[in-house]
Amino acid sequence: MDHLLPSPPPASPPAAALPAAAQAPTGRLGPTHTLILLIAILTLGTALFLRGTPLGDVFLLLGGCGAIGAGTLTAAGGGRRLMAVLVETAVRSGTGK
């Protein structure tokens, strides 16, 4: 009986059928993403400071968040050489060399 059922239509047209402007770039950090991240970091830092966290600790935490974000973007973007340099620097700073 399965051969009597029609096949469902495709959920969306293939990417080749879409105009170039409609195809979203993958793995790209746009201005909207940057603004959202900036607002999130400023809000987090302000909230921590208002709750009594020492300013040095706030900067340390936000710097760590920024480093993790930069490493993630580098890894996702295929920057293997830059990622290797960042990892080597982190390892050396951790060992005190």
XYZ file of N, CA, C and O in Angstrom:
388
model
N 0.794 -1.189 0.000
C 0.000 0.000 0.000
C 0.840 1.257 0.000
O 0.332 2.308 -0.346
N 2.084 1.149 0.410
C 2.936 2.332 0.471
C 3.161 2.939 -0.910
O 3.383 4.134 -1.027
N 3.102 2.140 -1.963
C 3.375 2.666 -3.292
C 2.225 3.524 -3.818
O 2.365 4.207 -4.818
N 1.088 3.555 -3.149
C -0.045 4.360 -3.576
C -0.020 5.777 -2.998
O -0.715 6.656 -3.495
N 0.783 5.987 -1.965
C 0.837 7.299 -1.329
C 1.769 8.227 -2.106
O 2.868 7.819 -2.500
N 1.341 9.460 -2.351
C 2.241 10.402 -3.041
C 3.361 10.852 -2.109
O 3.192 10.908 -0.889
N 4.497 11.175 -2.658
C 5.608 11.655 -1.839
C 5.329 13.106 -1.446
O 4.780 13.879 -2.227
N 5.720 13.487 -0.223
C 5.460 14.854 0.229
C 6.347 15.850 -0.526
O 7.448 15.503 -0.979
N 5.882 17.082 -0.687
C 6.708 18.088 -1.364
C 7.899 18.465 -0.488
O 7.855 18.295 0.742
N 8.966 18.976 -1.063
C 10.122 19.370 -0.248
C 9.745 20.514 0.688
O 8.904 21.355 0.370
N 10.373 20.534 1.862
C 10.052 21.525 2.883
C 10.450 22.929 2.457
O 9.783 23.896 2.760
N 11.537 23.058 1.756
C 11.984 24.363 1.278
C 12.708 24.159 -0.046
O 13.209 23.083 -0.335
N 12.783 25.208 -0.856
C 13.491 25.054 -2.125
C 14.981 24.842 -1.879
O 15.518 25.297 -0.876
N 15.642 24.155 -2.776
C 17.088 23.961 -2.609
C 17.812 25.304 -2.603
O 17.329 26.294 -3.123
N 18.980 25.326 -1.979
C 19.737 26.568 -1.847
C 20.094 27.171 -3.200
O 20.188 28.383 -3.344
N 20.290 26.342 -4.196
C 20.642 26.856 -5.521
C 19.480 27.629 -6.139
O 19.690 28.510 -6.974
N 18.252 27.326 -5.736
C 17.093 28.004 -6.303
C 16.857 29.366 -5.658
O 16.130 30.188 -6.192
N 17.464 29.614 -4.508
C 17.297 30.890 -3.825
C 18.243 31.928 -4.403
O 19.358 31.612 -4.792
N 17.813 33.199 -4.437
C 18.738 34.241 -4.877
C 19.883 34.401 -3.876
O 19.760 34.022 -2.711
N 20.982 34.984 -4.325
C 22.170 35.104 -3.474
C 21.889 35.920 -2.218
O 22.445 35.656 -1.160
N 21.013 36.921 -2.292
C 20.715 37.758 -1.135
C 19.926 36.995 -0.079
O 19.966 37.330 1.095
N 19.192 35.952 -0.469
C 18.366 35.210 0.479
C 19.162 34.141 1.222
O 18.688 33.610 2.215
N 20.337 33.793 0.746
C 21.140 32.770 1.402
C 21.910 33.404 2.558
O 22.680 34.328 2.371
N 21.672 32.921 3.760
C 22.334 33.465 4.941
C 23.756 32.936 5.028
O 23.980 31.743 4.839
N 24.718 33.810 5.295
C 26.087 33.332 5.469
C 26.200 32.528 6.752
O 25.581 32.865 7.757
N 26.963 31.466 6.722
C 27.105 30.619 7.898
C 28.378 30.982 8.645
O 29.382 31.333 8.042
N 28.315 30.880 9.966
C 29.496 31.110 10.781
C 30.013 32.526 10.742
O 31.207 32.733 10.811
N 29.130 33.500 10.646
C 29.579 34.876 10.545
C 28.984 35.697 11.684
O 27.805 35.595 11.975
N 29.805 36.506 12.305
C 29.366 37.358 13.395
C 28.998 38.711 12.807
O 29.861 39.462 12.370
N 27.717 39.003 12.798
C 27.245 40.249 12.211
C 27.118 41.352 13.247
O 27.335 41.142 14.448
N 26.744 42.550 12.799
C 26.612 43.673 13.726
C 25.519 43.464 14.773
O 25.652 43.912 15.910
N 24.452 42.779 14.416
C 23.392 42.521 15.383
C 23.887 41.609 16.495
O 23.631 41.855 17.681
N 24.631 40.567 16.123
C 25.189 39.655 17.126
C 26.158 40.401 18.050
O 26.159 40.194 19.261
N 26.969 41.255 17.462
C 27.945 42.005 18.246
C 27.252 42.927 19.245
O 27.659 43.016 20.406
N 26.199 43.597 18.806
C 25.463 44.488 19.701
C 24.818 43.714 20.849
O 24.873 44.139 22.003
N 24.244 42.572 20.549
C 23.622 41.750 21.595
C 24.671 41.298 22.612
O 24.436 41.343 23.826
N 25.833 40.856 22.130
C 26.902 40.437 23.048
C 27.403 41.597 23.896
O 27.664 41.440 25.096
N 27.533 42.785 23.303
C 27.985 43.953 24.043
C 26.997 44.317 25.147
O 27.385 44.572 26.291
N 25.716 44.312 24.822
C 24.694 44.616 25.818
C 24.698 43.575 26.943
O 24.585 43.916 28.122
N 24.857 42.306 26.572
C 24.879 41.243 27.581
C 26.074 41.396 28.528
O 25.929 41.265 29.752
N 27.247 41.705 27.994
C 28.447 41.865 28.817
C 28.308 43.073 29.735
O 28.635 43.020 30.921
N 27.818 44.194 29.179
C 27.638 45.393 30.010
C 26.613 45.165 31.117
O 26.796 45.607 32.253
N 25.532 44.466 30.788
C 24.496 44.178 31.791
C 25.034 43.256 32.882
O 24.799 43.490 34.079
N 25.756 42.223 32.488
C 26.328 41.296 33.464
C 27.319 42.004 34.378
O 27.286 41.838 35.601
N 28.203 42.799 33.795
C 29.187 43.526 34.598
C 28.540 44.496 35.567
O 28.933 44.584 36.735
N 27.523 45.222 35.095
C 26.815 46.167 35.958
C 26.098 45.447 37.092
O 26.146 45.875 38.251
N 25.423 44.344 36.756
C 24.700 43.595 37.784
C 25.648 43.041 38.840
O 25.359 43.110 40.045
N 26.786 42.520 38.410
C 27.753 41.999 39.382
C 28.291 43.109 40.273
O 28.447 42.932 41.488
N 28.591 44.253 39.693
C 29.130 45.368 40.472
C 28.096 45.883 41.474
O 28.423 46.162 42.632
N 26.850 45.985 41.037
C 25.799 46.468 41.931
C 25.504 45.486 43.065
O 25.008 45.889 44.115
N 25.797 44.211 42.852
C 25.585 43.199 43.905
C 26.768 43.124 44.873
O 26.767 42.317 45.786
N 27.783 43.960 44.640
C 28.891 44.031 45.588
C 30.143 43.269 45.188
O 31.056 43.124 45.994
N 30.200 42.769 43.977
C 31.399 42.062 43.524
C 32.517 43.077 43.306
O 32.288 44.121 42.696
N 33.722 42.813 43.815
C 34.832 43.750 43.591
C 35.089 43.959 42.097
O 34.944 43.034 41.291
N 35.451 45.183 41.749
C 35.610 45.544 40.346
C 36.673 44.702 39.641
O 36.511 44.330 38.475
N 37.737 44.357 40.335
C 38.775 43.509 39.742
C 38.235 42.135 39.356
O 38.580 41.593 38.300
N 37.376 41.576 40.208
C 36.773 40.278 39.899
C 35.818 40.366 38.715
O 35.733 39.444 37.911
N 35.097 41.487 38.622
C 34.181 41.681 37.487
C 34.972 41.709 36.186
O 34.627 41.033 35.212
N 36.077 42.474 36.172
C 36.896 42.547 34.956
C 37.520 41.196 34.620
O 37.611 40.824 33.450
N 37.938 40.457 35.630
C 38.526 39.135 35.408
C 37.495 38.182 34.791
O 37.788 37.476 33.819
N 36.283 38.184 35.328
C 35.230 37.319 34.813
C 34.854 37.692 33.375
O 34.753 36.824 32.501
N 34.670 38.987 33.132
C 34.275 39.414 31.787
C 35.400 39.200 30.775
O 35.148 38.879 29.614
N 36.644 39.357 31.220
C 37.773 39.061 30.338
C 37.832 37.580 29.975
O 38.116 37.211 28.835
N 37.538 36.730 30.961
C 37.496 35.290 30.686
C 36.378 34.936 29.717
O 36.560 34.105 28.822
N 35.217 35.576 29.895
C 34.106 35.343 28.963
C 34.492 35.772 27.546
O 34.183 35.084 26.568
N 35.168 36.908 27.445
C 35.610 37.380 26.131
C 36.620 36.441 25.494
O 36.575 36.181 24.287
N 37.530 35.913 26.300
C 38.535 34.982 25.772
C 37.883 33.687 25.293
O 38.241 33.155 24.236
N 36.907 33.198 26.045
C 36.201 31.984 25.634
C 35.429 32.243 24.342
O 35.435 31.421 23.424
N 34.776 33.398 24.257
C 34.037 33.748 23.040
C 34.947 33.876 21.833
O 34.635 33.388 20.741
N 36.104 34.517 22.013
C 37.048 34.663 20.898
C 37.580 33.302 20.462
O 37.721 33.029 19.261
N 37.863 32.434 21.423
C 38.333 31.084 21.080
C 37.280 30.282 20.341
O 37.583 29.559 19.393
N 36.033 30.428 20.765
C 34.945 29.716 20.104
C 34.762 30.194 18.675
O 34.611 29.390 17.745
N 34.778 31.511 18.478
C 34.640 32.051 17.120
C 35.812 31.650 16.233
O 35.638 31.370 15.049
N 36.993 31.617 16.819
C 38.166 31.213 16.044
C 38.061 29.749 15.626
O 38.329 29.404 14.476
N 37.644 28.905 16.553
C 37.516 27.479 16.237
C 36.411 27.246 15.212
O 36.564 26.438 14.297
N 35.302 27.952 15.359
C 34.187 27.777 14.423
C 34.521 28.336 13.055
O 34.041 27.844 12.041
N 35.366 29.359 13.007
C 35.728 29.976 11.735
C 36.835 29.249 11.010
O 37.197 29.619 9.897
N 37.388 28.240 11.589
C 38.434 27.479 10.914
C 39.821 28.057 11.092
O 40.737 27.691 10.373
N 40.012 28.965 12.031
C 41.323 29.569 12.262
C 42.193 28.663 13.117
O 42.457 28.973 14.268
N 42.619 27.570 12.553
C 43.376 26.585 13.337
C 44.724 27.132 13.794
O 45.161 26.865 14.896
N 45.382 27.899 12.944
C 46.698 28.442 13.310
C 46.562 29.433 14.460
O 47.317 29.367 15.429
N 45.582 30.323 14.365
C 45.359 31.289 15.436
C 44.952 30.577 16.722
O 45.386 30.945 17.819
N 44.139 29.556 16.588
C 43.712 28.794 17.759
C 44.911 28.124 18.428
O 45.010 28.100 19.655
N 45.826 27.601 17.633
C 47.021 26.965 18.190
C 47.868 27.982 18.954
O 48.398 27.675 20.027
N 47.974 29.204 18.427
C 48.734 30.248 19.113
C 48.057 30.617 20.431
O 48.724 30.784 21.455
N 46.724 30.736 20.408
C 45.998 31.075 21.641
C 46.151 29.988 22.695
O 46.362 30.284 23.875
N 46.065 28.735 22.287
C 46.209 27.627 23.240
C 47.620 27.596 23.799
O 47.825 27.414 25.004
N 48.619 27.794 22.926
C 50.000 27.791 23.393
C 50.239 28.924 24.388
O 50.887 28.742 25.421
N 49.697 30.087 24.115
C 49.839 31.225 25.031
C 49.165 30.945 26.369
O 49.717 31.255 27.429
N 47.991 30.341 26.312
C 47.280 30.026 27.556
C 48.045 29.003 28.385
O 48.147 29.118 29.607
N 48.620 28.004 27.723
C 49.379 26.979 28.428
C 50.624 27.586 29.056
O 50.962 27.308 30.211
N 51.311 28.443 28.304
C 52.525 29.060 28.842
C 52.221 29.989 30.005
O 52.971 30.051 30.964
N 51.122 30.732 29.910
C 50.781 31.630 31.010
C 50.332 30.842 32.238
O 50.535 31.265 33.372
N 49.748 29.668 32.014
C 49.322 28.822 33.126
C 50.494 28.181 33.847
O 50.423 27.923 35.045
N 51.568 27.928 33.116
C 52.731 27.296 33.742
C 53.733 28.327 34.257
O 54.716 27.976 34.886
N 53.514 29.604 33.959
C 54.391 30.644 34.456
C 55.639 30.855 33.634
O 56.619 31.422 34.109
N 55.643 30.421 32.381
C 56.838 30.595 31.535
C 56.785 31.893 30.786
O 55.869 32.371 30.299
